[in-house]
Short mmCIF file of C-alpha atoms and ligand atoms in Angstrom, two decimals:
data_model
loop_
_atom_site.label_atom_id
_atom_site.label_comp_id
_atom_site.label_asym_id
_atom_site.label_seq_id
_atom_site.Cartn_x
_atom_site.Cartn_y
_atom_site.Cartn_z
CA MET A 1146 -17.04 -37.39 3.91
CA THR A 1147 -16.53 -39.13 0.60
CA GLU A 1148 -13.73 -38.00 -1.65
CA LEU A 1149 -16.31 -37.03 -4.26
CA SER A 1150 -18.25 -34.75 -1.91
CA ARG A 1151 -15.04 -33.23 -0.57
CA ARG A 1152 -13.90 -32.43 -4.10
CA ALA A 1153 -17.29 -31.01 -4.98
CA PHE A 1154 -17.20 -28.75 -1.92
CA LEU A 1155 -13.71 -27.51 -2.72
CA THR A 1156 -14.55 -26.96 -6.39
CA ARG A 1157 -17.68 -25.04 -5.61
CA SER A 1158 -15.88 -22.77 -3.23
CA SER A 1159 -14.14 -19.91 -4.98
CA ALA A 1160 -11.70 -21.38 -7.50
CA ALA A 1161 -8.88 -19.03 -6.55
CA ALA A 1162 -7.17 -21.32 -4.04
CA GLY A 1163 -7.01 -24.33 -6.37
CA GLY A 1164 -4.08 -26.66 -5.83
CA LEU A 1165 -3.81 -26.05 -2.11
CA ALA A 1166 -3.18 -29.12 -0.04
CA LEU A 1167 -6.05 -28.92 2.39
CA GLY A 1168 -6.32 -31.55 5.03
CA VAL A 1169 -9.62 -30.32 6.33
CA GLY A 1170 -13.14 -29.67 5.25
CA ALA A 1171 -14.65 -26.34 6.20
CA GLY A 1172 -13.27 -25.60 9.60
CA CYS A 1173 -11.37 -28.36 11.33
CA SER A 1174 -13.85 -31.20 11.24
CA GLY A 1175 -11.16 -33.41 9.85
CA SER A 1176 -12.39 -36.95 9.84
CA ASP A 1177 -13.08 -39.07 6.78
CA ASP A 1178 -14.34 -41.83 9.02
CA GLY A 1179 -17.83 -43.09 8.57
CA ALA A 1180 -20.31 -41.38 10.84
CA ALA A 1181 -23.40 -42.32 12.63
CA SER A 1182 -26.54 -41.87 10.61
CA ARG A 1183 -30.15 -42.13 11.69
CA ASP A 1184 -31.30 -42.34 8.09
CA GLY A 1185 -33.21 -45.30 6.89
CA ASP A 1186 -34.12 -46.96 10.17
CA GLY A 1187 -37.75 -46.04 9.68
CA ALA A 1188 -38.05 -44.52 13.14
CA GLU A 1189 -39.60 -41.13 13.61
CA ALA A 1190 -36.85 -38.58 14.17
CA PRO A 1191 -36.65 -37.52 17.81
CA GLY A 1192 -38.19 -34.17 18.58
CA THR A 1193 -40.71 -34.29 15.75
CA THR A 1194 -44.38 -35.08 15.76
CA ALA A 1195 -46.02 -37.00 12.96
CA ALA A 1196 -47.52 -34.81 10.22
CA PRO A 1197 -49.85 -36.16 7.55
CA PRO A 1198 -48.28 -36.85 4.14
CA PHE A 1199 -47.15 -33.67 2.39
CA ASP A 1200 -49.08 -32.87 -0.78
CA PRO A 1201 -47.63 -29.58 -2.08
CA GLY A 1202 -50.68 -29.04 -4.27
CA ASP A 1203 -53.12 -29.11 -1.35
CA TRP A 1204 -53.17 -26.08 0.97
CA ALA A 1205 -54.73 -28.08 3.81
CA SER A 1206 -51.81 -30.51 3.58
CA VAL A 1207 -49.32 -27.61 3.51
CA ARG A 1208 -50.88 -26.13 6.66
CA ALA A 1209 -50.92 -29.55 8.32
CA GLN A 1210 -47.13 -29.71 8.04
CA PHE A 1211 -46.95 -27.03 10.75
CA PRO A 1212 -47.46 -27.89 14.42
CA LEU A 1213 -48.92 -24.39 14.96
CA ARG A 1214 -52.00 -24.57 17.17
CA SER A 1215 -55.23 -24.38 15.24
CA ASP A 1216 -57.28 -22.50 17.86
CA THR A 1217 -55.34 -19.36 16.93
CA ALA A 1218 -55.14 -17.99 13.39
CA GLN A 1219 -51.45 -17.30 12.81
CA PHE A 1220 -51.38 -13.82 11.25
CA ALA A 1221 -48.03 -12.93 12.87
CA ALA A 1222 -46.01 -15.86 11.55
CA TYR A 1223 -43.72 -13.35 9.79
CA VAL A 1224 -42.25 -12.38 13.18
CA LEU A 1225 -40.48 -15.72 13.59
CA ALA A 1226 -41.10 -18.94 11.71
CA ALA A 1227 -42.52 -22.22 12.89
CA HIS A 1228 -40.85 -25.24 11.29
CA PRO A 1229 -42.89 -27.33 8.84
CA ALA A 1230 -42.47 -31.11 9.15
CA PRO A 1231 -39.77 -31.59 6.47
CA VAL A 1232 -37.68 -28.88 8.12
CA ALA A 1233 -38.30 -30.19 11.64
CA GLU A 1234 -37.36 -33.70 10.49
CA ALA A 1235 -34.11 -32.50 8.92
CA ILE A 1236 -33.23 -30.59 12.11
CA ALA A 1237 -33.97 -33.64 14.24
CA ARG A 1238 -31.92 -35.91 11.95
CA HIS A 1239 -28.87 -33.66 12.04
CA ARG A 1240 -29.23 -33.07 15.78
CA ALA A 1241 -29.39 -36.81 16.47
CA GLY A 1242 -26.31 -37.41 14.31
CA LEU A 1243 -24.36 -34.65 16.05
CA ASP A 1244 -25.43 -35.84 19.49
CA GLU A 1245 -24.56 -39.44 18.76
CA HIS A 1246 -21.07 -39.03 17.24
CA THR A 1247 -20.36 -35.33 16.93
CA HIS A 1248 -17.01 -35.30 15.21
CA GLY A 1249 -17.81 -38.24 12.96
CA TYR A 1250 -21.17 -36.84 11.85
CA LEU A 1251 -19.66 -33.41 11.21
CA GLY A 1252 -16.92 -34.88 9.05
CA ALA A 1253 -19.30 -37.13 7.16
CA THR A 1254 -22.02 -34.55 6.61
CA GLU A 1255 -20.62 -31.03 6.49
CA ALA A 1256 -19.49 -30.79 2.87
CA ASP A 1257 -22.63 -32.25 1.32
CA ALA A 1258 -24.92 -30.36 3.70
CA GLU A 1259 -23.28 -26.99 3.07
CA ILE A 1260 -23.36 -27.55 -0.67
CA GLY A 1261 -26.99 -28.63 -0.40
CA VAL A 1262 -27.93 -25.37 1.32
CA HIS A 1263 -26.10 -23.19 -1.21
CA ASP A 1264 -27.62 -25.16 -4.10
CA ALA A 1265 -31.18 -24.97 -2.76
CA ALA A 1266 -30.90 -21.25 -1.98
CA ALA A 1267 -29.44 -20.59 -5.42
CA GLU A 1268 -32.21 -22.53 -7.13
CA TYR A 1269 -34.86 -20.62 -5.21
CA LEU A 1270 -33.22 -17.24 -5.91
CA GLY A 1271 -32.28 -17.99 -9.53
CA ALA A 1272 -28.64 -17.39 -8.62
CA SER A 1273 -25.36 -19.24 -8.58
CA PRO A 1274 -24.44 -21.13 -5.36
CA ALA A 1275 -21.20 -19.19 -4.89
CA GLU A 1276 -23.17 -15.92 -4.87
CA VAL A 1277 -24.99 -16.98 -1.69
CA GLY A 1278 -23.59 -16.36 1.78
CA LEU A 1279 -25.18 -17.77 4.95
CA THR A 1280 -25.92 -15.88 8.16
CA ASP A 1281 -28.04 -16.28 11.27
CA SER A 1282 -30.50 -13.45 10.57
CA THR A 1283 -31.29 -10.41 8.47
CA THR A 1284 -29.68 -8.24 11.09
CA MET A 1285 -26.44 -10.22 11.05
CA GLY A 1286 -26.39 -10.14 7.24
CA LEU A 1287 -26.99 -6.40 7.08
CA GLY A 1288 -24.49 -5.74 9.85
CA LEU A 1289 -21.74 -7.73 8.13
CA LEU A 1290 -22.48 -6.37 4.68
CA TYR A 1291 -22.68 -2.75 5.77
CA ALA A 1292 -19.54 -3.13 7.89
CA GLY A 1293 -17.60 -4.62 4.98
CA LEU A 1294 -18.76 -2.74 1.87
CA ARG A 1295 -16.00 -0.55 0.53
CA VAL A 1296 -16.99 3.10 0.73
CA PRO A 1297 -14.11 5.24 -0.56
CA ALA A 1298 -13.35 8.58 1.10
CA GLY A 1299 -15.77 11.27 0.04
CA ARG A 1300 -18.50 8.82 -0.98
CA GLU A 1301 -21.87 8.65 0.79
CA VAL A 1302 -24.61 6.23 1.73
CA LEU A 1303 -28.29 6.77 0.96
CA THR A 1304 -30.97 4.96 2.97
CA THR A 1305 -34.61 5.86 3.47
CA GLU A 1306 -36.83 6.93 6.35
CA HIS A 1307 -38.73 3.67 6.02
CA ASP A 1308 -36.03 1.10 6.78
CA PHE A 1309 -35.96 -1.03 9.90
CA TYR A 1310 -33.65 -0.49 12.86
CA SER A 1311 -31.20 -3.10 11.49
CA THR A 1312 -30.39 -1.05 8.36
CA HIS A 1313 -30.36 2.32 10.11
CA GLN A 1314 -28.24 1.15 13.02
CA ALA A 1315 -25.78 -0.84 10.88
CA TRP A 1316 -24.99 2.37 9.00
CA GLN A 1317 -25.05 4.42 12.19
CA LEU A 1318 -22.38 2.17 13.69
CA ARG A 1319 -20.27 2.39 10.54
CA ALA A 1320 -20.70 6.16 10.37
CA ALA A 1321 -19.61 6.50 13.99
CA ARG A 1322 -16.45 4.50 13.23
CA GLU A 1323 -15.52 6.10 9.93
CA GLY A 1324 -17.40 9.36 9.64
CA ILE A 1325 -19.22 8.28 6.47
CA ALA A 1326 -22.13 10.54 5.54
CA VAL A 1327 -25.45 8.67 5.62
CA ARG A 1328 -28.57 10.39 4.29
CA ARG A 1329 -32.21 9.31 4.32
CA ALA A 1330 -34.78 9.82 1.57
CA ARG A 1331 -38.52 10.01 2.24
CA LEU A 1332 -40.23 7.95 -0.44
CA TYR A 1333 -43.88 8.63 0.44
CA ASP A 1334 -45.96 10.67 2.86
CA ASP A 1335 -49.13 8.57 2.75
CA PRO A 1336 -48.18 4.89 2.32
CA ALA A 1337 -51.62 3.94 0.99
CA ALA A 1338 -51.13 6.42 -1.85
CA ALA A 1339 -47.55 5.42 -2.69
CA SER A 1340 -46.76 5.04 -6.40
CA THR A 1341 -43.85 3.53 -8.30
CA GLU A 1342 -43.15 6.73 -10.17
CA ALA A 1343 -43.11 8.93 -7.06
CA MET A 1344 -41.00 6.52 -5.00
CA VAL A 1345 -38.39 6.00 -7.72
CA GLY A 1346 -38.36 9.74 -8.40
CA ARG A 1347 -37.93 10.73 -4.75
CA LEU A 1348 -35.14 8.22 -4.25
CA MET A 1349 -33.28 9.13 -7.43
CA ASP A 1350 -33.57 12.84 -6.53
CA GLN A 1351 -31.24 12.06 -3.62
CA VAL A 1352 -28.69 10.07 -5.66
CA THR A 1353 -25.63 12.15 -6.46
CA PRO A 1354 -22.22 11.31 -7.96
CA ALA A 1355 -21.04 10.86 -4.36
CA THR A 1356 -23.58 8.08 -3.64
CA ARG A 1357 -21.77 4.78 -3.19
CA VAL A 1358 -24.51 2.68 -1.53
CA VAL A 1359 -28.28 2.81 -1.80
CA ALA A 1360 -29.61 0.75 1.11
CA ILE A 1361 -33.35 0.08 0.91
CA THR A 1362 -35.97 -2.38 2.18
CA TRP A 1363 -38.04 -4.49 -0.21
CA VAL A 1364 -41.21 -4.59 1.91
CA HIS A 1365 -41.52 -2.02 4.69
CA SER A 1366 -42.47 -3.64 7.96
CA SER A 1367 -43.72 -0.23 9.13
CA THR A 1368 -46.40 0.16 6.43
CA GLY A 1369 -46.50 -2.92 4.18
CA VAL A 1370 -45.35 -0.86 1.17
CA ARG A 1371 -43.38 -2.98 -1.31
CA LEU A 1372 -40.72 -1.00 -3.14
CA PRO A 1373 -40.41 -1.35 -6.91
CA VAL A 1374 -36.88 -2.72 -6.57
CA ARG A 1375 -36.52 -3.51 -10.27
CA ALA A 1376 -37.53 0.03 -11.31
CA ILE A 1377 -35.09 1.47 -8.76
CA ALA A 1378 -32.33 -0.84 -10.04
CA ASP A 1379 -33.02 0.25 -13.61
CA ALA A 1380 -32.92 3.94 -12.66
CA LEU A 1381 -29.70 3.42 -10.74
CA ALA A 1382 -28.17 1.49 -13.65
CA ALA A 1383 -28.74 4.56 -15.82
CA ALA A 1384 -27.04 6.76 -13.20
CA ASN A 1385 -24.16 4.27 -13.02
CA ALA A 1386 -23.60 4.14 -16.79
CA GLY A 1387 -19.92 4.41 -17.62
CA ARG A 1388 -18.74 3.86 -14.03
CA GLY A 1389 -16.40 1.00 -13.06
CA PRO A 1390 -17.12 -1.50 -10.24
CA ASP A 1391 -15.27 0.67 -7.70
CA GLU A 1392 -17.31 3.72 -8.68
CA ARG A 1393 -20.83 2.40 -9.10
CA ALA A 1394 -23.58 3.09 -6.59
CA LEU A 1395 -24.50 -0.36 -5.23
CA LEU A 1396 -28.13 -1.25 -4.58
CA CYS A 1397 -28.50 -3.23 -1.34
CA VAL A 1398 -31.86 -4.58 -0.21
CA ASP A 1399 -33.19 -5.83 3.11
CA GLY A 1400 -35.46 -8.46 1.57
CA VAL A 1401 -36.77 -10.24 4.63
CA HIS A 1402 -40.48 -9.50 4.11
CA GLY A 1403 -40.32 -10.21 0.37
CA LEU A 1404 -38.44 -13.50 0.37
CA GLY A 1405 -41.01 -16.26 0.65
CA ALA A 1406 -43.93 -13.87 0.06
CA VAL A 1407 -43.26 -12.45 -3.41
CA ASP A 1408 -42.62 -14.44 -6.60
CA ALA A 1409 -39.29 -12.89 -7.58
CA GLY A 1410 -35.73 -14.07 -7.94
CA VAL A 1411 -32.62 -11.95 -8.00
CA GLY A 1412 -32.83 -11.73 -11.80
CA ASP A 1413 -36.18 -9.96 -11.39
CA LEU A 1414 -34.92 -7.57 -8.72
CA ARG A 1415 -31.59 -6.70 -10.35
CA CYS A 1416 -30.14 -5.32 -7.12
CA ASP A 1417 -26.49 -5.91 -6.18
CA PHE A 1418 -27.12 -7.45 -2.74
CA LEU A 1419 -30.18 -9.07 -1.21
CA VAL A 1420 -30.09 -9.71 2.53
CA ALA A 1421 -32.78 -11.71 4.32
CA GLY A 1422 -33.43 -13.82 7.33
CA THR A 1423 -35.05 -17.03 6.17
CA HIS A 1424 -36.84 -17.54 9.48
CA LYS A 1425 -39.86 -15.44 8.61
CA TRP A 1426 -41.91 -15.92 5.42
CA LEU A 1427 -39.76 -18.80 4.24
CA PHE A 1428 -40.48 -20.84 7.41
CA ALA A 1429 -36.87 -21.97 7.54
CA PRO A 1430 -35.01 -22.91 10.71
CA ARG A 1431 -34.94 -20.17 13.32
CA GLY A 1432 -31.51 -18.54 13.28
CA THR A 1433 -30.87 -18.77 9.53
CA GLY A 1434 -30.52 -16.22 6.75
CA ILE A 1435 -28.84 -15.46 3.47
CA VAL A 1436 -26.87 -12.68 1.84
CA TRP A 1437 -26.92 -12.90 -1.93
CA GLY A 1438 -24.46 -10.78 -3.88
CA ARG A 1439 -24.08 -10.36 -7.62
CA ALA A 1440 -20.89 -12.14 -8.70
CA ASP A 1441 -19.29 -8.88 -9.87
CA ALA A 1442 -20.33 -6.98 -6.73
CA TRP A 1443 -18.92 -9.35 -4.09
CA GLY A 1444 -15.43 -8.01 -4.81
CA GLN A 1445 -16.52 -4.72 -3.21
CA VAL A 1446 -16.96 -6.37 0.20
CA ASP A 1447 -14.37 -7.29 2.82
CA PRO A 1448 -15.57 -10.03 5.17
CA ALA A 1449 -15.67 -9.00 8.83
CA ILE A 1450 -15.53 -12.54 10.26
CA PRO A 1451 -13.15 -15.21 8.93
CA ALA A 1452 -14.94 -17.84 6.86
CA PHE A 1453 -14.48 -21.53 7.62
CA GLU A 1454 -14.80 -22.53 3.95
CA PRO A 1455 -11.83 -24.57 2.76
CA ASN A 1456 -10.17 -22.10 0.43
CA SER A 1457 -10.05 -19.27 2.99
CA PHE A 1458 -8.75 -21.71 5.55
CA GLY A 1459 -6.16 -23.03 3.09
CA GLU A 1460 -4.93 -19.52 2.28
CA TRP A 1461 -4.29 -18.95 5.97
CA ARG A 1462 -2.40 -22.21 6.33
CA ASN A 1463 -0.32 -21.53 3.24
CA GLY A 1464 0.36 -17.88 4.02
CA LEU A 1465 -1.46 -16.62 0.92
CA PRO A 1466 -3.46 -13.40 0.59
CA PRO A 1467 -7.23 -13.82 0.55
CA ALA A 1468 -8.85 -14.17 -2.87
CA PRO A 1469 -11.76 -11.85 -3.71
CA THR A 1470 -14.89 -12.30 -1.64
CA ASP A 1471 -17.82 -14.42 -2.74
CA GLY A 1472 -20.76 -15.90 -0.87
CA TRP A 1473 -18.70 -18.75 0.59
CA ARG A 1474 -15.96 -16.42 1.77
CA PHE A 1475 -18.45 -13.91 3.23
CA THR A 1476 -20.17 -16.58 5.35
CA PRO A 1477 -19.00 -16.09 8.96
CA GLY A 1478 -16.93 -18.98 10.22
CA GLY A 1479 -16.84 -20.63 13.57
CA TYR A 1480 -19.00 -23.63 14.25
CA HIS A 1481 -22.71 -23.09 14.13
CA SER A 1482 -25.95 -24.69 15.26
CA PHE A 1483 -25.48 -26.92 12.23
CA GLU A 1484 -28.74 -28.80 12.66
CA HIS A 1485 -30.57 -25.55 11.88
CA ARG A 1486 -28.21 -24.32 9.20
CA TRP A 1487 -28.22 -27.55 7.22
CA ALA A 1488 -32.02 -27.89 7.40
CA LEU A 1489 -32.27 -24.61 5.50
CA ALA A 1490 -32.03 -26.70 2.33
CA GLU A 1491 -35.30 -28.44 3.20
CA ALA A 1492 -37.00 -25.07 3.77
CA PHE A 1493 -36.09 -23.87 0.29
CA ARG A 1494 -37.13 -27.29 -1.11
CA PHE A 1495 -40.48 -27.04 0.74
CA HIS A 1496 -41.21 -23.75 -1.04
CA LEU A 1497 -39.86 -24.98 -4.37
CA ASP A 1498 -42.11 -28.05 -4.11
CA ILE A 1499 -45.17 -25.88 -3.51
CA GLY A 1500 -43.99 -23.36 -6.12
CA ARG A 1501 -42.69 -19.87 -5.44
CA ASP A 1502 -45.50 -18.49 -7.61
CA ARG A 1503 -48.23 -20.45 -5.79
CA VAL A 1504 -46.94 -19.35 -2.36
CA ALA A 1505 -46.95 -15.74 -3.53
CA ALA A 1506 -50.45 -16.02 -5.03
CA ARG A 1507 -51.79 -17.62 -1.83
CA THR A 1508 -50.27 -14.79 0.23
CA THR A 1509 -51.39 -12.02 -2.13
CA ASP A 1510 -54.95 -13.29 -2.55
CA GLN A 1511 -55.50 -13.31 1.21
CA ALA A 1512 -53.78 -9.93 1.70
CA THR A 1513 -55.92 -8.40 -1.05
CA ALA A 1514 -59.11 -9.81 0.46
CA LEU A 1515 -58.06 -8.59 3.89
CA LYS A 1516 -57.34 -5.04 2.65
CA ALA A 1517 -60.62 -4.90 0.74
CA GLY A 1518 -62.56 -6.11 3.78
CA LEU A 1519 -60.78 -3.69 6.12
CA ALA A 1520 -61.52 -0.78 3.79
CA ASP A 1521 -65.25 -1.53 4.17
CA ILE A 1522 -65.24 -1.44 7.97
CA PRO A 1523 -66.23 1.99 9.36
CA GLY A 1524 -63.45 3.51 11.45
CA VAL A 1525 -60.71 1.33 9.98
CA ARG A 1526 -57.97 2.97 7.91
CA VAL A 1527 -55.83 0.75 5.73
CA VAL A 1528 -52.20 1.91 5.73
CA THR A 1529 -50.85 -0.54 3.12
CA PRO A 1530 -51.42 0.17 -0.59
CA ALA A 1531 -54.29 -1.78 -2.18
CA ALA A 1532 -52.20 -2.32 -5.33
CA GLU A 1533 -50.75 -5.84 -5.40
CA ASP A 1534 -47.50 -4.72 -7.03
CA LEU A 1535 -46.90 -2.19 -4.23
CA SER A 1536 -47.56 -4.56 -1.34
CA ALA A 1537 -46.84 -8.15 -0.31
CA GLY A 1538 -48.06 -10.15 2.69
CA ILE A 1539 -47.88 -7.43 5.35
CA VAL A 1540 -51.14 -5.56 5.91
CA CYS A 1541 -51.08 -2.55 8.26
CA PHE A 1542 -54.13 -0.71 9.51
CA ASP A 1543 -55.47 1.59 12.22
CA VAL A 1544 -58.72 1.49 14.12
CA GLU A 1545 -60.14 4.90 14.98
CA GLY A 1546 -60.00 5.68 18.67
CA ALA A 1547 -58.02 2.56 19.61
CA GLU A 1548 -54.33 2.06 20.32
CA PRO A 1549 -52.80 -0.59 18.02
CA ALA A 1550 -51.79 -2.68 21.04
CA ALA A 1551 -55.38 -2.69 22.30
CA VAL A 1552 -56.63 -3.88 18.90
CA VAL A 1553 -53.99 -6.63 18.83
CA ASP A 1554 -55.03 -7.73 22.34
CA ARG A 1555 -58.70 -7.78 21.35
CA LEU A 1556 -57.95 -9.84 18.26
CA ALA A 1557 -55.81 -12.24 20.29
CA ALA A 1558 -58.70 -12.81 22.67
CA ALA A 1559 -60.84 -13.65 19.64
CA GLY A 1560 -58.25 -16.16 18.36
CA PHE A 1561 -56.33 -14.05 15.83
CA ASP A 1562 -52.61 -13.48 16.36
CA THR A 1563 -51.43 -10.14 14.92
CA SER A 1564 -48.77 -7.65 16.03
CA VAL A 1565 -47.97 -3.96 16.45
CA THR A 1566 -45.39 -2.45 14.07
CA PRO A 1567 -42.18 -1.77 16.05
CA TYR A 1568 -41.85 1.84 14.86
CA THR A 1569 -42.56 5.26 16.34
CA ASP A 1570 -45.65 5.56 14.15
CA ALA A 1571 -47.28 2.28 15.21
CA HIS A 1572 -50.03 0.38 13.37
CA VAL A 1573 -51.78 -2.97 13.68
CA ARG A 1574 -50.11 -5.51 11.41
CA ALA A 1575 -51.46 -8.79 10.05
CA GLY A 1576 -49.64 -11.11 7.67
CA PRO A 1577 -51.62 -13.75 5.78
CA SER A 1578 -49.38 -16.53 4.50
CA ILE A 1579 -49.30 -20.25 3.78
CA VAL A 1580 -50.22 -20.93 7.42
CA THR A 1581 -53.46 -18.92 7.25
CA THR A 1582 -56.59 -19.51 5.17
CA PRO A 1583 -59.13 -17.32 3.34
CA GLU A 1584 -61.68 -18.43 5.96
CA GLU A 1585 -59.43 -17.10 8.71
CA VAL A 1586 -59.17 -13.79 6.83
CA ASP A 1587 -62.98 -13.65 6.88
CA GLY A 1588 -62.92 -14.47 10.58
CA LEU A 1589 -60.43 -11.72 11.32
CA LEU A 1590 -62.62 -9.22 9.50
CA ALA A 1591 -65.70 -10.43 11.37
CA ALA A 1592 -63.88 -10.04 14.69
CA LEU A 1593 -63.00 -6.44 13.79
CA ARG A 1594 -66.54 -5.70 12.66
CA ALA A 1595 -67.83 -7.06 15.97
CA GLY A 1596 -65.68 -4.37 17.65
C1 PLP B 9 -37.57 -4.96 7.60
C2 PLP B 9 -36.95 -5.83 8.65
N1 PLP B 9 -35.66 -6.16 8.55
C3 PLP B 9 -35.06 -6.94 9.47
C4 PLP B 9 -35.75 -7.43 10.55
C5 PLP B 9 -35.02 -8.29 11.52
O1 PLP B 9 -34.95 -9.61 11.01
P1 PLP B 9 -34.00 -10.67 11.69
O2 PLP B 9 -34.70 -11.13 12.91
O3 PLP B 9 -33.91 -11.77 10.67
O4 PLP B 9 -32.71 -10.03 11.96
C6 PLP B 9 -37.11 -7.10 10.71
C7 PLP B 9 -37.96 -7.57 11.81
O5 PLP B 9 -37.72 -8.42 12.59
C8 PLP B 9 -37.72 -6.28 9.74
O6 PLP B 9 -39.00 -5.94 9.85
#
């Protein structure tokens, strides 16, 4: 680790512990010795297969970066990501370095790599690097955030009927520990007919002066409905007018099916916290995720797991109280599968190179075509709204007289990978993305028409 990168890492961590004499980088990696590097030897990184040159402007080249088999159209890539070549190469490079000289590579790489991930995530989100915390998944992010958010006595939590298990159960566990009241709003009865006005109205009807947290999901994996997060944030801001940071109702969003599918940064959403695994639509390393918090909201969270970032570590060694939380301090410590974590930077760069707007347009155009085609097939009912501003990449539908699992099996036999929504009210779910093509959308529709 060079002195410059060490200083940069320390400076970018929360400023509060300035002046501490830290002898370590994050954690105890320790060494300033040079480390093994596989860079620059021209050899293909182990564990990767050659992909054609990456041209971010060419969708065929984008698709060719993925080793995904081409005899199956990948309409369920949102379940868990495949790694595109730049991400796979970064993983392989870090893995080789760690395998070759573990302690040396860690010491030489950790500071720059961690900074690189925070910087890339911040650029993608339109945020500041210190506002970004790193986790292993959406579920871990939600669990840690909802365990650590300060909910004063007498205050309540509002979620919705449409959130995933991870949100519901995180609050269930907290409620069981502390007796916090958690209520659920129903935002729509018929998802296909959902409207911004009705959803904002139904949610805000449930917000009371006791509401401390509003925990919602950007894109519902049960129906494909995309919530108007910005409109909800604006309505909540009006309800919060005149309240201090300890009093405000905080808007927290499970963003996993929006991030990498919708062209929006945190400035567009205006929520207080955005939690997302990056191993779905962003095609980042499996086992990675982010929690973004607004700079003035992070102070309302107590970390549940000690961070290994240098300032937190230094406070412990110097017997000082912890400074207020930020993204660095929220990031759970302990050593990680660093080859995956550090390659997250390349995943954000991959999307930034293509363009967040172009990825979203590619996803939306195919989803819109799919919904329009489905609506024309007799016996098929589209569950997801047709409106592009109320949906994203997830398209849910039912086929009259057929169980969703049977439809998914039939499509799989025809070469189209889809899935069943993991909810009581199950539907067939298909997710066009940068690894599918408009021709494959046509093929999926033809397979359904063929019955
Ligand atoms: C809305 C939603 N949130 C969270 C998750 C879980 O994501 P992760 O695997 O990143 O924890 C899922 C599905 O896997 C989901 O549909």
